[in-house]
PDB file of C-alpha atoms in Angstrom:
ATOM      1  CA  UNK C  11     -12.043 -10.950   3.704  1.00  0.00           C
ATOM      2  CA  UNK C  12      -8.501 -11.620   2.253  1.00  0.00           C
ATOM      3  CA  UNK C  13      -6.695  -8.221   2.509  1.00  0.00           C
ATOM      4  CA  UNK C  14      -4.952  -7.259  -1.058  1.00  0.00           C
ATOM      5  CA  UNK C  15      -0.799  -8.214  -1.480  1.00  0.00           C
ATOM      6  CA  UNK C  16       2.040  -5.072  -1.107  1.00  0.00           C
ATOM      7  CA  UNK C  17       3.096  -6.542  -4.550  1.00  0.00           C
ATOM      8  CA  UNK C  18      -0.202  -7.194  -5.772  1.00  0.00           C
ATOM      9  CA  UNK C  19      -1.118  -3.759  -4.759  1.00  0.00           C
ATOM     10  CA  UNK C  20       1.747  -2.387  -6.227  1.00  0.00           C
ATOM     11  CA  UNK C  21       1.427  -4.242  -9.859  1.00  0.00           C
ATOM     12  CA  UNK C  22      -1.591  -2.606  -9.584  1.00  0.00           C
ATOM     13  CA  UNK C  23      -0.721   0.573  -9.537  1.00  0.00           C
ATOM     14  CA  UNK C  24       2.206  -0.229 -13.052  1.00  0.00           C
ATOM     15  CA  UNK C  25      -1.121  -1.325 -15.376  1.00  0.00           C
ATOM     16  CA  UNK C  26      -3.104   1.735 -13.764  1.00  0.00           C
ATOM     17  CA  UNK C  27       0.009   3.922 -14.045  1.00  0.00           C
ATOM     18  CA  UNK C  28       0.002   2.687 -17.816  1.00  0.00           C
ATOM     19  CA  UNK C  29      -3.074   3.487 -18.368  1.00  0.00           C
ATOM     20  CA  UNK C  30      -2.623   7.241 -17.270  1.00  0.00           C
ATOM     21  CA  UNK C  31       0.397   7.130 -19.858  1.00  0.00           C
ATOM     22  CA  UNK C  32      -0.432   6.362 -23.174  1.00  0.00           C
ATOM     23  CA  UNK C  33      -3.166   9.309 -23.077  1.00  0.00           C
ATOM     24  CA  UNK C  34      -1.090  11.702 -21.563  1.00  0.00           C
ATOM     25  CA  UNK C  35       1.473  11.143 -23.811  1.00  0.00           C
ATOM     26  CA  UNK C  36      -1.531  11.905 -27.190  1.00  0.00           C
ATOM     27  CA  UNK C  37      -2.986  14.876 -24.709  1.00  0.00           C
ATOM     28  CA  UNK C  38       0.785  15.730 -25.366  1.00  0.00           C
ATOM     29  CA  UNK C  39       1.522  15.795 -29.323  1.00  0.00           C
ATOM     30  CA  UNK C  40      -1.879  17.619 -30.002  1.00  0.00           C
ATOM     31  CA  UNK C  41      -1.177  19.709 -27.965  1.00  0.00           C
ATOM     32  CA  UNK C  42       2.158  20.233 -27.658  1.00  0.00           C
ATOM     33  CA  UNK C  43       3.778  23.549 -25.211  1.00  0.00           C
ATOM     34  CA  UNK C  44      -0.034  23.519 -24.306  1.00  0.00           C
ATOM     35  CA  UNK C  45      -1.152  24.696 -20.441  1.00  0.00           C
ATOM     36  CA  UNK C  46      -4.622  22.967 -21.944  1.00  0.00           C
ATOM     37  CA  UNK C  47      -2.949  19.744 -22.347  1.00  0.00           C
ATOM     38  CA  UNK C  48      -1.166  19.892 -18.770  1.00  0.00           C
ATOM     39  CA  UNK C  49      -4.347  21.320 -17.058  1.00  0.00           C
ATOM     40  CA  UNK C  50      -6.748  17.540 -18.339  1.00  0.00           C
ATOM     41  CA  UNK C  51      -3.631  15.938 -17.653  1.00  0.00           C
ATOM     42  CA  UNK C  52      -4.128  17.120 -14.193  1.00  0.00           C
ATOM     43  CA  UNK C  53      -7.733  16.593 -14.551  1.00  0.00           C
ATOM     44  CA  UNK C  54      -7.724  13.383 -15.479  1.00  0.00           C
ATOM     45  CA  UNK C  55      -4.390  12.403 -12.405  1.00  0.00           C
ATOM     46  CA  UNK C  56      -6.807  13.501 -10.204  1.00  0.00           C
ATOM     47  CA  UNK C  57     -10.106  12.052 -11.496  1.00  0.00           C
ATOM     48  CA  UNK C  58      -9.412   8.485 -12.527  1.00  0.00           C
ATOM     49  CA  UNK C  59      -8.579   6.461  -9.130  1.00  0.00           C
ATOM     50  CA  UNK C  60     -11.856   8.322  -6.909  1.00  0.00           C
ATOM     51  CA  UNK C  61     -14.304   7.746 -10.125  1.00  0.00           C
ATOM     52  CA  UNK C  62     -13.443   4.391 -10.485  1.00  0.00           C
ATOM     53  CA  UNK C  63     -13.262   3.342  -6.705  1.00  0.00           C
ATOM     54  CA  UNK C  64     -15.671   4.167  -5.441  1.00  0.00           C
ATOM     55  CA  UNK C  65     -18.061   2.690  -8.931  1.00  0.00           C
ATOM     56  CA  UNK C  66     -19.596  -0.122  -8.761  1.00  0.00           C
ATOM     57  CA  UNK C  67     -16.474  -2.724  -9.058  1.00  0.00           C
ATOM     58  CA  UNK C  68     -14.362  -0.602  -6.471  1.00  0.00           C
ATOM     59  CA  UNK C  69     -10.964  -1.113  -8.836  1.00  0.00           C
ATOM     60  CA  UNK C  70     -10.241   1.489 -10.751  1.00  0.00           C
ATOM     61  CA  UNK C  71      -8.398  -1.097 -13.434  1.00  0.00           C
ATOM     62  CA  UNK C  72      -4.993  -2.350 -12.883  1.00  0.00           C
ATOM     63  CA  UNK C  73      -6.503  -3.128  -9.214  1.00  0.00           C
ATOM     64  CA  UNK C  74      -9.409  -4.717 -11.604  1.00  0.00           C
ATOM     65  CA  UNK C  75      -7.230  -7.129 -13.749  1.00  0.00           C
ATOM     66  CA  UNK C  76      -4.980  -7.407 -10.017  1.00  0.00           C
ATOM     67  CA  UNK C  77      -8.083  -9.140  -8.677  1.00  0.00           C
ATOM     68  CA  UNK C  78      -8.526  -6.896  -6.121  1.00  0.00           C
ATOM     69  CA  UNK C  79     -11.361  -3.447  -5.126  1.00  0.00           C
ATOM     70  CA  UNK C  80     -10.894  -0.497  -2.139  1.00  0.00           C
ATOM     71  CA  UNK C  81     -13.687  -0.869   0.109  1.00  0.00           C
ATOM     72  CA  UNK C  82     -14.932   1.200   3.134  1.00  0.00           C
ATOM     73  CA  UNK C  83     -14.300  -0.476   6.280  1.00  0.00           C
ATOM     74  CA  UNK C  84     -17.887  -0.948   6.895  1.00  0.00           C
ATOM     75  CA  UNK C  85     -17.760  -3.106   3.757  1.00  0.00           C
ATOM     76  CA  UNK C  86     -18.977  -0.861   1.990  1.00  0.00           C
ATOM     77  CA  UNK C  87     -17.894   0.260  -1.802  1.00  0.00           C
ATOM     78  CA  UNK C  88     -16.039   3.727  -0.889  1.00  0.00           C
ATOM     79  CA  UNK C  89     -18.389   7.079  -1.456  1.00  0.00           C
ATOM     80  CA  UNK C  90     -16.867   9.251  -4.182  1.00  0.00           C
ATOM     81  CA  UNK C  91     -15.738  11.815  -1.534  1.00  0.00           C
ATOM     82  CA  UNK C  92     -14.186   8.685   0.285  1.00  0.00           C
ATOM     83  CA  UNK C  93     -12.322   7.739  -2.347  1.00  0.00           C
ATOM     84  CA  UNK C  94     -10.932  11.108  -3.207  1.00  0.00           C
ATOM     85  CA  UNK C  95     -10.130  11.211  -0.035  1.00  0.00           C
ATOM     86  CA  UNK C  96      -7.710   8.528  -0.422  1.00  0.00           C
ATOM     87  CA  UNK C  97      -6.735   9.616  -3.887  1.00  0.00           C
ATOM     88  CA  UNK C  98      -5.451  13.092  -1.919  1.00  0.00           C
ATOM     89  CA  UNK C  99      -3.694  11.285   1.589  1.00  0.00           C
ATOM     90  CA  UNK C 100      -2.095   8.732  -1.004  1.00  0.00           C
ATOM     91  CA  UNK C 101       0.272  11.742  -1.150  1.00  0.00           C
ATOM     92  CA  UNK C 102       1.117  12.495   2.321  1.00  0.00           C
ATOM     93  CA  UNK C 103       2.172   7.925   2.381  1.00  0.00           C
ATOM     94  CA  UNK C 104       4.665   9.248  -0.745  1.00  0.00           C
ATOM     95  CA  UNK C 105       5.885  12.527   1.220  1.00  0.00           C
ATOM     96  CA  UNK C 106       7.344  11.337   4.266  1.00  0.00           C
ATOM     97  CA  UNK C 107       9.434   9.443   1.953  1.00  0.00           C
ATOM     98  CA  UNK C 108       7.395   7.011   1.186  1.00  0.00           C
ATOM     99  CA  UNK C 109       6.817   4.779   4.874  1.00  0.00           C
ATOM    100  CA  UNK C 110       2.826   4.930   3.923  1.00  0.00           C
ATOM    101  CA  UNK C 111       2.991   2.776   2.053  1.00  0.00           C
ATOM    102  CA  UNK C 112       5.984   0.230   3.380  1.00  0.00           C
ATOM    103  CA  UNK C 113       3.815   0.036   6.348  1.00  0.00           C
ATOM    104  CA  UNK C 114       1.557  -2.081   4.708  1.00  0.00           C
ATOM    105  CA  UNK C 115       2.068  -5.872   5.060  1.00  0.00           C
ATOM    106  CA  UNK C 116       2.816  -4.088   9.140  1.00  0.00           C
ATOM    107  CA  UNK C 117      -0.670  -3.555   9.727  1.00  0.00           C
ATOM    108  CA  UNK C 118      -3.505  -5.818  10.861  1.00  0.00           C
ATOM    109  CA  UNK C 119      -5.717  -4.827   7.403  1.00  0.00           C
ATOM    110  CA  UNK C 120      -2.549  -4.533   5.077  1.00  0.00           C
ATOM    111  CA  UNK C 121      -3.246  -0.995   5.385  1.00  0.00           C
ATOM    112  CA  UNK C 122      -1.770   2.209   3.915  1.00  0.00           C
ATOM    113  CA  UNK C 123      -1.337   5.733   5.853  1.00  0.00           C
ATOM    114  CA  UNK C 124      -3.782   6.644   3.102  1.00  0.00           C
ATOM    115  CA  UNK C 125      -6.589   3.944   4.062  1.00  0.00           C
ATOM    116  CA  UNK C 126      -6.412   5.152   7.206  1.00  0.00           C
ATOM    117  CA  UNK C 127      -7.218   8.063   6.604  1.00  0.00           C
ATOM    118  CA  UNK C 128      -9.755   7.281   3.907  1.00  0.00           C
ATOM    119  CA  UNK C 129     -11.282   4.593   6.501  1.00  0.00           C
ATOM    120  CA  UNK C 130     -10.683   1.617   3.354  1.00  0.00           C
ATOM    121  CA  UNK C 131      -8.792  -1.587   2.796  1.00  0.00           C
ATOM    122  CA  UNK C 132      -7.618  -3.516  -0.137  1.00  0.00           C
ATOM    123  CA  UNK C 133      -9.702  -6.236  -0.936  1.00  0.00           C
ATOM    124  CA  UNK C 134      -9.045  -9.537  -3.322  1.00  0.00           C
ATOM    125  CA  UNK C 135     -11.837  -9.990  -4.957  1.00  0.00           C
ATOM    126  CA  UNK C 136     -10.814 -12.976  -7.538  1.00  0.00           C
ATOM    127  CA  UNK C 137     -14.426 -12.915  -8.534  1.00  0.00           C
ATOM    128  CA  UNK C 138     -16.140 -10.173 -10.599  1.00  0.00           C
ATOM    129  CA  UNK C 139     -20.249 -10.358 -10.754  1.00  0.00           C
ATOM    130  CA  UNK C 140     -20.485  -8.365 -13.635  1.00  0.00           C
ATOM    131  CA  UNK C 141     -19.098  -6.613 -16.660  1.00  0.00           C
ATOM    132  CA  UNK C 142     -15.720  -5.094 -16.164  1.00  0.00           C
ATOM    133  CA  UNK C 143     -15.035  -4.020 -19.463  1.00  0.00           C
ATOM    134  CA  UNK C 144     -18.975  -1.664 -19.333  1.00  0.00           C
ATOM    135  CA  UNK C 145     -18.672  -1.001 -15.728  1.00  0.00           C
ATOM    136  CA  UNK C 146     -14.640   0.642 -17.973  1.00  0.00           C
ATOM    137  CA  UNK C 147     -16.454   2.099 -20.538  1.00  0.00           C
ATOM    138  CA  UNK C 148     -19.714   4.262 -18.051  1.00  0.00           C
ATOM    139  CA  UNK C 149     -17.082   5.187 -16.060  1.00  0.00           C
ATOM    140  CA  UNK C 150     -14.002   6.752 -18.202  1.00  0.00           C
ATOM    141  CA  UNK C 151     -17.770   8.790 -20.677  1.00  0.00           C
ATOM    142  CA  UNK C 152     -17.425  10.121 -16.080  1.00  0.00           C
ATOM    143  CA  UNK C 153     -14.294  10.976 -16.823  1.00  0.00           C
ATOM    144  CA  UNK C 154     -14.674  13.163 -19.521  1.00  0.00           C
ATOM    145  CA  UNK C 155     -17.709  14.737 -19.338  1.00  0.00           C
ATOM    146  CA  UNK C 156     -16.033  16.468 -16.408  1.00  0.00           C
ATOM    147  CA  UNK C 157     -14.088  18.002 -19.187  1.00  0.00           C
TER     148      UNK C 157
END
C-alpha cells in the first residue's frame, strides 16, 4: 500500500475547492442576499466530502482525479460516520495553525491529525475498476436529494 503524498493531497483539495466554488457562485447569483443560499451552501459543503469518501469510490472527484482514495485503517472504505468525523475533525487540524495538516509528511502512514482521529489513511489508487462518472453522478444525486 502506497500512502498519498502531501502535495498530491493538497492538489486534490484545490480541485475539490474549485468544484465547490462554481455551484456556490451560481447559488449566490440565483439567491442573492438570501439566507437560503447561504444555508444551501453550508449543507452541500458539509455533505460533499463525507458522501463521496464513504461511496464505493472512496474519493472526492478531486482525489479521484489525482489517483488517491480514503480507506479505514482496516483497509475498508470508510463508513459515512467515519467520513463525517474526518470532515469535522479537519477543522481541528486547521485550528491549531495547520499543524494537523503539516504533520502528514512526518508520520509513518502519512496521516494528518484528522486521519488519525477518524482512523483513516489516504492511499494512492491509480487503477480505477469502475466508471467514475456514474459514481459521481449518483453521489451528486444523493447530495442534492438531501436538500
